[in-house]
Backbone as XML, in Angstrom:
<?xml version="1.0"?>
<chain id="A" units="angstrom">
  <residue number="1" name="UNK">
    <atom name="N" x="17.192" y="-85.494" z="-62.475"/>
    <atom name="CA" x="17.873" y="-84.285" z="-62.910"/>
    <atom name="C" x="17.148" y="-83.750" z="-64.144"/>
  </residue>
  <residue number="2" name="UNK">
    <atom name="N" x="16.955" y="-82.466" z="-64.160"/>
    <atom name="CA" x="16.195" y="-81.800" z="-65.206"/>
    <atom name="C" x="17.154" y="-81.159" z="-66.204"/>
  </residue>
  <residue number="3" name="UNK">
    <atom name="N" x="16.791" y="-81.163" z="-67.485"/>
    <atom name="CA" x="17.628" y="-80.554" z="-68.525"/>
    <atom name="C" x="17.814" y="-79.060" z="-68.269"/>
  </residue>
  <residue number="4" name="UNK">
    <atom name="N" x="16.754" y="-78.390" z="-67.858"/>
    <atom name="CA" x="16.805" y="-76.947" z="-67.635"/>
    <atom name="C" x="17.645" y="-76.612" z="-66.411"/>
  </residue>
  <residue number="5" name="UNK">
    <atom name="N" x="17.674" y="-77.477" z="-65.411"/>
    <atom name="CA" x="18.433" y="-77.194" z="-64.193"/>
    <atom name="C" x="19.936" y="-77.214" z="-64.421"/>
  </residue>
  <residue number="6" name="UNK">
    <atom name="N" x="20.386" y="-77.715" z="-65.548"/>
    <atom name="CA" x="21.808" y="-77.741" z="-65.858"/>
    <atom name="C" x="22.338" y="-76.352" z="-66.210"/>
  </residue>
  <residue number="7" name="UNK">
    <atom name="N" x="21.456" y="-75.421" z="-66.563"/>
    <atom name="CA" x="21.862" y="-74.094" z="-66.974"/>
    <atom name="C" x="21.744" y="-73.121" z="-65.812"/>
  </residue>
  <residue number="8" name="UNK">
    <atom name="N" x="22.344" y="-71.958" z="-65.980"/>
    <atom name="CA" x="22.254" y="-70.954" z="-64.918"/>
    <atom name="C" x="20.826" y="-70.429" z="-64.824"/>
  </residue>
  <residue number="9" name="UNK">
    <atom name="N" x="20.473" y="-69.807" z="-63.708"/>
    <atom name="CA" x="19.096" y="-69.339" z="-63.534"/>
    <atom name="C" x="18.699" y="-68.248" z="-64.523"/>
  </residue>
  <residue number="10" name="UNK">
    <atom name="N" x="19.658" y="-67.615" z="-65.158"/>
    <atom name="CA" x="19.336" y="-66.544" z="-66.107"/>
    <atom name="C" x="19.108" y="-67.079" z="-67.518"/>
  </residue>
  <residue number="11" name="UNK">
    <atom name="N" x="19.425" y="-68.350" z="-67.779"/>
    <atom name="CA" x="19.358" y="-68.871" z="-69.148"/>
    <atom name="C" x="17.929" y="-68.954" z="-69.673"/>
  </residue>
  <residue number="12" name="UNK">
    <atom name="N" x="17.049" y="-69.553" z="-68.925"/>
    <atom name="CA" x="15.676" y="-69.762" z="-69.399"/>
    <atom name="C" x="14.945" y="-68.437" z="-69.612"/>
  </residue>
  <residue number="13" name="UNK">
    <atom name="N" x="15.007" y="-67.482" z="-68.655"/>
    <atom name="CA" x="14.363" y="-66.202" z="-68.937"/>
    <atom name="C" x="14.983" y="-65.471" z="-70.126"/>
  </residue>
  <residue number="14" name="UNK">
    <atom name="N" x="16.307" y="-65.596" z="-70.291"/>
    <atom name="CA" x="16.969" y="-64.933" z="-71.420"/>
    <atom name="C" x="16.474" y="-65.509" z="-72.740"/>
  </residue>
  <residue number="15" name="UNK">
    <atom name="N" x="16.336" y="-66.824" z="-72.815"/>
    <atom name="CA" x="15.802" y="-67.450" z="-74.031"/>
    <atom name="C" x="14.359" y="-67.007" z="-74.261"/>
  </residue>
  <residue number="16" name="UNK">
    <atom name="N" x="13.563" y="-66.987" z="-73.208"/>
    <atom name="CA" x="12.161" y="-66.593" z="-73.339"/>
    <atom name="C" x="12.008" y="-65.169" z="-73.845"/>
  </residue>
  <residue number="17" name="UNK">
    <atom name="N" x="12.760" y="-64.241" z="-73.242"/>
    <atom name="CA" x="12.660" y="-62.854" z="-73.682"/>
    <atom name="C" x="13.229" y="-62.669" z="-75.081"/>
  </residue>
  <residue number="18" name="UNK">
    <atom name="N" x="14.235" y="-63.448" z="-75.443"/>
    <atom name="CA" x="14.769" y="-63.370" z="-76.801"/>
    <atom name="C" x="13.716" y="-63.813" z="-77.811"/>
  </residue>
  <residue number="19" name="UNK">
    <atom name="N" x="12.977" y="-64.862" z="-77.494"/>
    <atom name="CA" x="11.908" y="-65.320" z="-78.393"/>
    <atom name="C" x="10.822" y="-64.254" z="-78.502"/>
  </residue>
  <residue number="20" name="UNK">
    <atom name="N" x="10.464" y="-63.640" z="-77.384"/>
    <atom name="CA" x="9.439" y="-62.593" z="-77.425"/>
    <atom name="C" x="9.919" y="-61.410" z="-78.256"/>
  </residue>
  <residue number="21" name="UNK">
    <atom name="N" x="11.170" y="-60.993" z="-78.054"/>
    <atom name="CA" x="11.706" y="-59.868" z="-78.826"/>
    <atom name="C" x="11.905" y="-60.220" z="-80.302"/>
  </residue>
  <residue number="22" name="UNK">
    <atom name="N" x="12.031" y="-61.510" z="-80.601"/>
    <atom name="CA" x="12.239" y="-61.895" z="-81.998"/>
    <atom name="C" x="11.038" y="-61.547" z="-82.876"/>
  </residue>
  <residue number="23" name="UNK">
    <atom name="N" x="9.843" y="-61.486" z="-82.289"/>
    <atom name="CA" x="8.663" y="-61.157" z="-83.090"/>
    <atom name="C" x="8.749" y="-59.740" z="-83.636"/>
  </residue>
  <residue number="24" name="UNK">
    <atom name="N" x="9.027" y="-58.760" z="-82.777"/>
    <atom name="CA" x="9.062" y="-57.395" z="-83.290"/>
    <atom name="C" x="10.358" y="-57.110" z="-84.032"/>
  </residue>
  <residue number="25" name="UNK">
    <atom name="N" x="11.464" y="-57.738" z="-83.644"/>
    <atom name="CA" x="12.707" y="-57.557" z="-84.393"/>
    <atom name="C" x="12.581" y="-58.128" z="-85.804"/>
  </residue>
  <residue number="26" name="UNK">
    <atom name="N" x="11.968" y="-59.290" z="-85.910"/>
    <atom name="CA" x="11.757" y="-59.897" z="-87.223"/>
    <atom name="C" x="10.828" y="-59.076" z="-88.093"/>
  </residue>
  <residue number="27" name="UNK">
    <atom name="N" x="9.808" y="-58.497" z="-87.473"/>
    <atom name="CA" x="8.869" y="-57.660" z="-88.227"/>
    <atom name="C" x="9.562" y="-56.421" z="-88.774"/>
  </residue>
  <residue number="28" name="UNK">
    <atom name="N" x="10.388" y="-55.783" z="-87.946"/>
    <atom name="CA" x="11.094" y="-54.586" z="-88.409"/>
    <atom name="C" x="12.100" y="-54.935" z="-89.500"/>
  </residue>
  <residue number="29" name="UNK">
    <atom name="N" x="12.867" y="-56.015" z="-89.312"/>
    <atom name="CA" x="13.837" y="-56.423" z="-90.338"/>
    <atom name="C" x="13.131" y="-56.782" z="-91.641"/>
  </residue>
  <residue number="30" name="UNK">
    <atom name="N" x="12.008" y="-57.471" z="-91.560"/>
    <atom name="CA" x="11.270" y="-57.841" z="-92.775"/>
    <atom name="C" x="10.705" y="-56.607" z="-93.465"/>
  </residue>
  <residue number="31" name="UNK">
    <atom name="N" x="10.217" y="-55.640" z="-92.691"/>
    <atom name="CA" x="9.670" y="-54.416" z="-93.290"/>
    <atom name="C" x="10.759" y="-53.618" z="-93.997"/>
  </residue>
  <residue number="32" name="UNK">
    <atom name="N" x="11.910" y="-53.480" z="-93.335"/>
    <atom name="CA" x="13.020" y="-52.744" z="-93.953"/>
    <atom name="C" x="13.524" y="-53.473" z="-95.199"/>
  </residue>
  <residue number="33" name="UNK">
    <atom name="N" x="13.644" y="-54.793" z="-95.116"/>
    <atom name="CA" x="14.090" y="-55.564" z="-96.281"/>
    <atom name="C" x="13.059" y="-55.474" z="-97.403"/>
  </residue>
  <residue number="34" name="UNK">
    <atom name="N" x="11.770" y="-55.510" z="-97.062"/>
    <atom name="CA" x="10.729" y="-55.397" z="-98.084"/>
    <atom name="C" x="10.760" y="-54.054" z="-98.786"/>
  </residue>
  <residue number="35" name="UNK">
    <atom name="N" x="10.961" y="-52.975" z="-98.022"/>
    <atom name="CA" x="11.052" y="-51.647" z="-98.631"/>
    <atom name="C" x="12.281" y="-51.557" z="-99.521"/>
  </residue>
  <residue number="36" name="UNK">
    <atom name="N" x="13.414" y="-52.081" z="-99.034"/>
    <atom name="CA" x="14.647" y="-52.048" z="-99.826"/>
    <atom name="C" x="14.508" y="-52.871" z="-101.102"/>
  </residue>
  <residue number="37" name="UNK">
    <atom name="N" x="13.881" y="-54.036" z="-101.006"/>
    <atom name="CA" x="13.715" y="-54.874" z="-102.206"/>
    <atom name="C" x="12.729" y="-54.249" z="-103.183"/>
  </residue>
  <residue number="38" name="UNK">
    <atom name="N" x="11.748" y="-53.532" z="-102.678"/>
    <atom name="CA" x="10.819" y="-52.836" z="-103.572"/>
    <atom name="C" x="11.531" y="-51.718" z="-104.312"/>
  </residue>
  <residue number="39" name="UNK">
    <atom name="N" x="12.390" y="-50.988" z="-103.610"/>
    <atom name="CA" x="13.150" y="-49.912" z="-104.245"/>
    <atom name="C" x="14.185" y="-50.452" z="-105.230"/>
  </residue>
  <residue number="40" name="UNK">
    <atom name="N" x="14.641" y="-51.662" z="-105.008"/>
    <atom name="CA" x="15.665" y="-52.274" z="-105.870"/>
    <atom name="C" x="15.062" y="-53.196" z="-106.926"/>
  </residue>
  <residue number="41" name="UNK">
    <atom name="N" x="13.798" y="-53.006" z="-107.249"/>
    <atom name="CA" x="13.094" y="-53.920" z="-108.144"/>
    <atom name="C" x="13.757" y="-54.050" z="-109.518"/>
  </residue>
  <residue number="42" name="UNK">
    <atom name="N" x="14.267" y="-52.979" z="-110.090"/>
    <atom name="CA" x="14.839" y="-53.048" z="-111.434"/>
    <atom name="C" x="16.325" y="-53.342" z="-111.466"/>
  </residue>
  <residue number="43" name="UNK">
    <atom name="N" x="16.934" y="-53.598" z="-110.336"/>
    <atom name="CA" x="18.385" y="-53.818" z="-110.303"/>
    <atom name="C" x="18.713" y="-55.303" z="-110.480"/>
  </residue>
  <residue number="44" name="UNK">
    <atom name="N" x="20.014" y="-55.585" z="-110.437"/>
    <atom name="CA" x="20.485" y="-56.960" z="-110.629"/>
    <atom name="C" x="20.015" y="-57.859" z="-109.476"/>
  </residue>
  <residue number="45" name="UNK">
    <atom name="N" x="19.774" y="-59.100" z="-109.831"/>
    <atom name="CA" x="19.280" y="-60.044" z="-108.825"/>
    <atom name="C" x="20.312" y="-60.303" z="-107.727"/>
  </residue>
  <residue number="46" name="UNK">
    <atom name="N" x="21.599" y="-60.203" z="-108.080"/>
    <atom name="CA" x="22.639" y="-60.404" z="-107.062"/>
    <atom name="C" x="22.548" y="-59.357" z="-105.957"/>
  </residue>
  <residue number="47" name="UNK">
    <atom name="N" x="22.237" y="-58.129" z="-106.313"/>
    <atom name="CA" x="22.108" y="-57.076" z="-105.321"/>
    <atom name="C" x="20.896" y="-57.318" z="-104.432"/>
  </residue>
  <residue number="48" name="UNK">
    <atom name="N" x="19.783" y="-57.703" z="-105.028"/>
    <atom name="CA" x="18.582" y="-58.001" z="-104.226"/>
    <atom name="C" x="18.828" y="-59.188" z="-103.305"/>
  </residue>
  <residue number="49" name="UNK">
    <atom name="N" x="19.522" y="-60.200" z="-103.813"/>
    <atom name="CA" x="19.864" y="-61.359" z="-102.997"/>
    <atom name="C" x="20.770" y="-60.955" z="-101.838"/>
  </residue>
  <residue number="50" name="UNK">
    <atom name="N" x="21.730" y="-60.089" z="-102.084"/>
    <atom name="CA" x="22.648" y="-59.628" z="-101.031"/>
    <atom name="C" x="21.889" y="-58.844" z="-99.971"/>
  </residue>
  <residue number="51" name="UNK">
    <atom name="N" x="20.911" y="-58.028" z="-100.385"/>
    <atom name="CA" x="20.113" y="-57.276" z="-99.416"/>
    <atom name="C" x="19.282" y="-58.233" z="-98.563"/>
  </residue>
  <residue number="52" name="UNK">
    <atom name="N" x="18.689" y="-59.243" z="-99.180"/>
    <atom name="CA" x="17.888" y="-60.211" z="-98.425"/>
    <atom name="C" x="18.764" y="-60.993" z="-97.442"/>
  </residue>
  <residue number="53" name="UNK">
    <atom name="N" x="19.943" y="-61.418" z="-97.869"/>
    <atom name="CA" x="20.866" y="-62.133" z="-96.975"/>
    <atom name="C" x="21.344" y="-61.232" z="-95.840"/>
  </residue>
  <residue number="54" name="UNK">
    <atom name="N" x="21.631" y="-59.967" z="-96.161"/>
    <atom name="CA" x="22.076" y="-59.025" z="-95.132"/>
    <atom name="C" x="20.995" y="-58.812" z="-94.079"/>
  </residue>
  <residue number="55" name="UNK">
    <atom name="N" x="19.726" y="-58.785" z="-94.506"/>
    <atom name="CA" x="18.647" y="-58.600" z="-93.524"/>
    <atom name="C" x="18.528" y="-59.817" z="-92.606"/>
  </residue>
  <residue number="56" name="UNK">
    <atom name="N" x="18.732" y="-61.016" z="-93.141"/>
    <atom name="CA" x="18.692" y="-62.206" z="-92.299"/>
    <atom name="C" x="19.875" y="-62.258" z="-91.331"/>
  </residue>
  <residue number="57" name="UNK">
    <atom name="N" x="21.050" y="-61.870" z="-91.811"/>
    <atom name="CA" x="22.232" y="-61.835" z="-90.948"/>
    <atom name="C" x="22.048" y="-60.779" z="-89.865"/>
  </residue>
  <residue number="58" name="UNK">
    <atom name="N" x="21.460" y="-59.640" z="-90.227"/>
    <atom name="CA" x="21.176" y="-58.598" z="-89.243"/>
    <atom name="C" x="20.207" y="-59.106" z="-88.175"/>
  </residue>
  <residue number="59" name="UNK">
    <atom name="N" x="19.200" y="-59.839" z="-88.593"/>
    <atom name="CA" x="18.234" y="-60.385" z="-87.637"/>
    <atom name="C" x="18.908" y="-61.351" z="-86.666"/>
  </residue>
  <residue number="60" name="UNK">
    <atom name="N" x="19.745" y="-62.235" z="-87.168"/>
    <atom name="CA" x="20.447" y="-63.188" z="-86.294"/>
    <atom name="C" x="21.369" y="-62.441" z="-85.332"/>
  </residue>
  <residue number="61" name="UNK">
    <atom name="N" x="22.057" y="-61.405" z="-85.831"/>
    <atom name="CA" x="22.921" y="-60.609" z="-84.957"/>
    <atom name="C" x="22.140" y="-59.872" z="-83.886"/>
  </residue>
  <residue number="62" name="UNK">
    <atom name="N" x="20.988" y="-59.309" z="-84.255"/>
    <atom name="CA" x="20.154" y="-58.613" z="-83.278"/>
    <atom name="C" x="19.609" y="-59.572" z="-82.224"/>
  </residue>
  <residue number="63" name="UNK">
    <atom name="N" x="19.245" y="-60.773" z="-82.642"/>
    <atom name="CA" x="18.752" y="-61.762" z="-81.673"/>
    <atom name="C" x="19.869" y="-62.214" z="-80.737"/>
  </residue>
  <residue number="64" name="UNK">
    <atom name="N" x="21.072" y="-62.371" z="-81.268"/>
    <atom name="CA" x="22.209" y="-62.711" z="-80.420"/>
    <atom name="C" x="22.510" y="-61.614" z="-79.416"/>
  </residue>
  <residue number="65" name="UNK">
    <atom name="N" x="22.450" y="-60.363" z="-79.863"/>
    <atom name="CA" x="22.661" y="-59.234" z="-78.972"/>
    <atom name="C" x="21.564" y="-59.163" z="-77.914"/>
  </residue>
  <residue number="66" name="UNK">
    <atom name="N" x="20.334" y="-59.422" z="-78.314"/>
    <atom name="CA" x="19.225" y="-59.429" z="-77.365"/>
    <atom name="C" x="19.435" y="-60.507" z="-76.308"/>
  </residue>
  <residue number="67" name="UNK">
    <atom name="N" x="19.866" y="-61.691" z="-76.731"/>
    <atom name="CA" x="20.102" y="-62.779" z="-75.783"/>
    <atom name="C" x="21.190" y="-62.399" z="-74.781"/>
  </residue>
  <residue number="68" name="UNK">
    <atom name="N" x="22.279" y="-61.804" z="-75.267"/>
    <atom name="CA" x="23.378" y="-61.422" z="-74.372"/>
    <atom name="C" x="22.913" y="-60.357" z="-73.388"/>
  </residue>
  <residue number="69" name="UNK">
    <atom name="N" x="22.129" y="-59.398" z="-73.866"/>
    <atom name="CA" x="21.637" y="-58.347" z="-72.976"/>
    <atom name="C" x="20.672" y="-58.916" z="-71.934"/>
  </residue>
  <residue number="70" name="UNK">
    <atom name="N" x="19.814" y="-59.844" z="-72.339"/>
    <atom name="CA" x="18.883" y="-60.464" z="-71.393"/>
    <atom name="C" x="19.610" y="-61.395" z="-70.435"/>
  </residue>
  <residue number="71" name="UNK">
    <atom name="N" x="20.682" y="-62.039" z="-70.866"/>
    <atom name="CA" x="21.459" y="-62.947" z="-70.022"/>
    <atom name="C" x="22.081" y="-62.191" z="-68.854"/>
  </residue>
  <residue number="72" name="UNK">
    <atom name="N" x="22.455" y="-60.920" z="-69.099"/>
    <atom name="CA" x="23.109" y="-60.130" z="-68.055"/>
    <atom name="C" x="22.132" y="-59.684" z="-66.980"/>
  </residue>
  <residue number="73" name="UNK">
    <atom name="N" x="20.836" y="-59.690" z="-67.253"/>
    <atom name="CA" x="19.833" y="-59.307" z="-66.263"/>
    <atom name="C" x="19.424" y="-60.563" z="-65.515"/>
  </residue>
  <residue number="74" name="UNK">
    <atom name="N" x="19.989" y="-60.747" z="-64.330"/>
    <atom name="CA" x="19.689" y="-61.929" z="-63.523"/>
    <atom name="C" x="18.504" y="-61.600" z="-62.621"/>
  </residue>
  <residue number="75" name="UNK">
    <atom name="N" x="17.434" y="-62.378" z="-62.674"/>
    <atom name="CA" x="16.282" y="-62.087" z="-61.823"/>
    <atom name="C" x="16.643" y="-62.122" z="-60.344"/>
  </residue>
  <residue number="76" name="UNK">
    <atom name="N" x="16.168" y="-61.138" z="-59.608"/>
    <atom name="CA" x="16.406" y="-61.087" z="-58.179"/>
    <atom name="C" x="17.727" y="-60.469" z="-57.779"/>
  </residue>
  <residue number="77" name="UNK">
    <atom name="N" x="18.574" y="-60.142" z="-58.733"/>
    <atom name="CA" x="19.874" y="-59.564" z="-58.415"/>
    <atom name="C" x="19.948" y="-58.084" z="-58.760"/>
  </residue>
  <residue number="78" name="UNK">
    <atom name="N" x="18.879" y="-57.500" z="-59.224"/>
    <atom name="CA" x="18.886" y="-56.098" z="-59.606"/>
    <atom name="C" x="18.605" y="-55.257" z="-58.368"/>
  </residue>
  <residue number="79" name="UNK">
    <atom name="N" x="19.479" y="-54.316" z="-58.083"/>
    <atom name="CA" x="19.256" y="-53.425" z="-56.953"/>
    <atom name="C" x="19.348" y="-51.992" z="-57.437"/>
  </residue>
  <residue number="80" name="UNK">
    <atom name="N" x="18.544" y="-51.138" z="-56.843"/>
    <atom name="CA" x="18.521" y="-49.739" z="-57.241"/>
    <atom name="C" x="19.709" y="-49.002" z="-56.640"/>
  </residue>
  <residue number="81" name="UNK">
    <atom name="N" x="20.116" y="-49.387" z="-55.461"/>
    <atom name="CA" x="21.237" y="-48.727" z="-54.807"/>
    <atom name="C" x="22.202" y="-49.789" z="-54.308"/>
  </residue>
  <residue number="82" name="UNK">
    <atom name="N" x="23.387" y="-49.349" z="-53.955"/>
    <atom name="CA" x="24.374" y="-50.274" z="-53.398"/>
    <atom name="C" x="23.952" y="-50.671" z="-51.993"/>
  </residue>
  <residue number="83" name="UNK">
    <atom name="N" x="23.974" y="-51.946" z="-51.677"/>
    <atom name="CA" x="23.586" y="-52.355" z="-50.328"/>
    <atom name="C" x="24.665" y="-51.948" z="-49.321"/>
  </residue>
  <residue number="84" name="UNK">
    <atom name="N" x="24.243" y="-51.543" z="-48.167"/>
    <atom name="CA" x="25.188" y="-51.203" z="-47.107"/>
    <atom name="C" x="25.221" y="-52.348" z="-46.098"/>
  </residue>
  <residue number="85" name="UNK">
    <atom name="N" x="26.264" y="-52.410" z="-45.272"/>
    <atom name="CA" x="26.320" y="-53.475" z="-44.256"/>
    <atom name="C" x="25.158" y="-53.409" z="-43.285"/>
  </residue>
  <residue number="86" name="UNK">
    <atom name="N" x="24.534" y="-52.258" z="-43.135"/>
    <atom name="CA" x="23.407" y="-52.116" z="-42.210"/>
    <atom name="C" x="22.161" y="-52.821" z="-42.743"/>
  </residue>
  <residue number="87" name="UNK">
    <atom name="N" x="22.116" y="-53.101" z="-44.055"/>
    <atom name="CA" x="20.944" y="-53.738" z="-44.641"/>
    <atom name="C" x="20.870" y="-55.229" z="-44.334"/>
  </residue>
  <residue number="88" name="UNK">
    <atom name="N" x="22.014" y="-55.860" z="-44.107"/>
    <atom name="CA" x="21.996" y="-57.307" z="-43.886"/>
    <atom name="C" x="21.651" y="-57.607" z="-42.429"/>
  </residue>
  <residue number="89" name="UNK">
    <atom name="N" x="20.849" y="-58.655" z="-42.196"/>
    <atom name="CA" x="20.470" y="-58.978" z="-40.823"/>
    <atom name="C" x="21.648" y="-59.570" z="-40.050"/>
  </residue>
  <residue number="90" name="UNK">
    <atom name="N" x="21.660" y="-59.327" z="-38.782"/>
    <atom name="CA" x="22.709" y="-59.893" z="-37.928"/>
    <atom name="C" x="22.356" y="-61.337" z="-37.593"/>
  </residue>
  <residue number="91" name="UNK">
    <atom name="N" x="23.312" y="-62.032" z="-36.980"/>
    <atom name="CA" x="23.081" y="-63.432" z="-36.599"/>
    <atom name="C" x="21.954" y="-63.547" z="-35.581"/>
  </residue>
  <residue number="92" name="UNK">
    <atom name="N" x="21.904" y="-62.586" z="-34.651"/>
    <atom name="CA" x="20.856" y="-62.632" z="-33.635"/>
    <atom name="C" x="19.478" y="-62.448" z="-34.264"/>
  </residue>
  <residue number="93" name="UNK">
    <atom name="N" x="19.380" y="-61.548" z="-35.270"/>
    <atom name="CA" x="18.097" y="-61.339" z="-35.940"/>
    <atom name="C" x="17.667" y="-62.599" z="-36.687"/>
  </residue>
  <residue number="94" name="UNK">
    <atom name="N" x="18.624" y="-63.279" z="-37.304"/>
    <atom name="CA" x="18.311" y="-64.507" z="-38.028"/>
    <atom name="C" x="17.829" y="-65.582" z="-37.054"/>
  </residue>
  <residue number="95" name="UNK">
    <atom name="N" x="18.496" y="-65.715" z="-35.890"/>
    <atom name="CA" x="18.080" y="-66.705" z="-34.897"/>
    <atom name="C" x="16.680" y="-66.422" z="-34.375"/>
  </residue>
  <residue number="96" name="UNK">
    <atom name="N" x="16.397" y="-65.141" z="-34.102"/>
    <atom name="CA" x="15.071" y="-64.778" z="-33.611"/>
    <atom name="C" x="14.025" y="-65.044" z="-34.682"/>
  </residue>
  <residue number="97" name="UNK">
    <atom name="N" x="14.355" y="-64.714" z="-35.924"/>
    <atom name="CA" x="13.420" y="-64.953" z="-37.027"/>
    <atom name="C" x="13.173" y="-66.448" z="-37.213"/>
  </residue>
  <residue number="98" name="UNK">
    <atom name="N" x="14.225" y="-67.233" z="-37.166"/>
    <atom name="CA" x="14.065" y="-68.682" z="-37.312"/>
    <atom name="C" x="13.261" y="-69.262" z="-36.157"/>
  </residue>
  <residue number="99" name="UNK">
    <atom name="N" x="13.512" y="-68.762" z="-34.948"/>
    <atom name="CA" x="12.785" y="-69.253" z="-33.785"/>
    <atom name="C" x="11.307" y="-68.906" z="-33.888"/>
  </residue>
  <residue number="100" name="UNK">
    <atom name="N" x="11.005" y="-67.716" z="-34.389"/>
    <atom name="CA" x="9.607" y="-67.306" z="-34.532"/>
    <atom name="C" x="8.906" y="-68.143" z="-35.598"/>
  </residue>
  <residue number="101" name="UNK">
    <atom name="N" x="9.627" y="-68.486" z="-36.644"/>
    <atom name="CA" x="9.025" y="-69.264" z="-37.725"/>
    <atom name="C" x="8.824" y="-70.728" z="-37.356"/>
  </residue>
  <residue number="102" name="UNK">
    <atom name="N" x="9.716" y="-71.271" z="-36.538"/>
    <atom name="CA" x="9.608" y="-72.687" z="-36.203"/>
    <atom name="C" x="8.877" y="-72.925" z="-34.895"/>
  </residue>
  <residue number="103" name="UNK">
    <atom name="N" x="8.523" y="-71.875" z="-34.180"/>
    <atom name="CA" x="7.766" y="-71.956" z="-32.923"/>
    <atom name="C" x="8.470" y="-72.853" z="-31.899"/>
  </residue>
  <residue number="104" name="UNK">
    <atom name="N" x="9.759" y="-72.541" z="-31.668"/>
    <atom name="CA" x="10.519" y="-73.278" z="-30.677"/>
    <atom name="C" x="10.166" y="-72.771" z="-29.287"/>
  </residue>
  <residue number="105" name="UNK">
    <atom name="N" x="10.392" y="-73.600" z="-28.296"/>
    <atom name="CA" x="10.157" y="-73.173" z="-26.921"/>
    <atom name="C" x="11.303" y="-72.265" z="-26.484"/>
  </residue>
  <residue number="106" name="UNK">
    <atom name="N" x="11.120" y="-71.533" z="-25.395"/>
    <atom name="CA" x="12.147" y="-70.610" z="-24.914"/>
    <atom name="C" x="13.405" y="-71.375" z="-24.502"/>
  </residue>
  <residue number="107" name="UNK">
    <atom name="N" x="13.257" y="-72.608" z="-24.018"/>
    <atom name="CA" x="14.415" y="-73.414" z="-23.643"/>
    <atom name="C" x="15.257" y="-73.731" z="-24.877"/>
  </residue>
  <residue number="108" name="UNK">
    <atom name="N" x="14.612" y="-74.103" z="-25.975"/>
    <atom name="CA" x="15.331" y="-74.422" z="-27.203"/>
    <atom name="C" x="15.993" y="-73.183" z="-27.789"/>
  </residue>
  <residue number="109" name="UNK">
    <atom name="N" x="15.344" y="-72.029" z="-27.703"/>
    <atom name="CA" x="15.914" y="-70.796" z="-28.211"/>
    <atom name="C" x="17.170" y="-70.440" z="-27.418"/>
  </residue>
  <residue number="110" name="UNK">
    <atom name="N" x="17.112" y="-70.576" z="-26.099"/>
    <atom name="CA" x="18.273" y="-70.270" z="-25.254"/>
    <atom name="C" x="19.442" y="-71.191" z="-25.601"/>
  </residue>
  <residue number="111" name="UNK">
    <atom name="N" x="19.157" y="-72.424" z="-25.952"/>
    <atom name="CA" x="20.219" y="-73.360" z="-26.307"/>
    <atom name="C" x="20.892" y="-73.006" z="-27.624"/>
  </residue>
  <residue number="112" name="UNK">
    <atom name="N" x="20.177" y="-72.385" z="-28.555"/>
    <atom name="CA" x="20.779" y="-72.045" z="-29.839"/>
    <atom name="C" x="21.631" y="-70.797" z="-29.750"/>
  </residue>
  <residue number="113" name="UNK">
    <atom name="N" x="21.431" y="-69.960" z="-28.723"/>
    <atom name="CA" x="22.214" y="-68.730" z="-28.609"/>
    <atom name="C" x="23.574" y="-68.956" z="-27.972"/>
  </residue>
  <residue number="114" name="UNK">
    <atom name="N" x="23.802" y="-70.128" z="-27.409"/>
    <atom name="CA" x="25.067" y="-70.397" z="-26.717"/>
    <atom name="C" x="26.172" y="-70.651" z="-27.682"/>
  </residue>
</chain>
């Protein structure tokens, strides 16, 4: 049993994309915090400390939001339109497809249709 297999199929891609997005999110948060701290250079240290803490909390919140948004995108489940009943194959089509893939004889195919 694998550690990763214990999670849903969307977990690993969501973590991966969150890590990738963390690079540019962290860069933007650091740039904004750096500009704010430069502008606040002559103010009280408590205010500068609060701005730095707020930027870190904002980064963690943005990463959490990114993870939740990526978690909702399940690979292979995205469809552009609503599927209609005509899109799904019938039982006969599945049997014919399976027979073609397994190269059964005509006698064996006739036996599966009964």
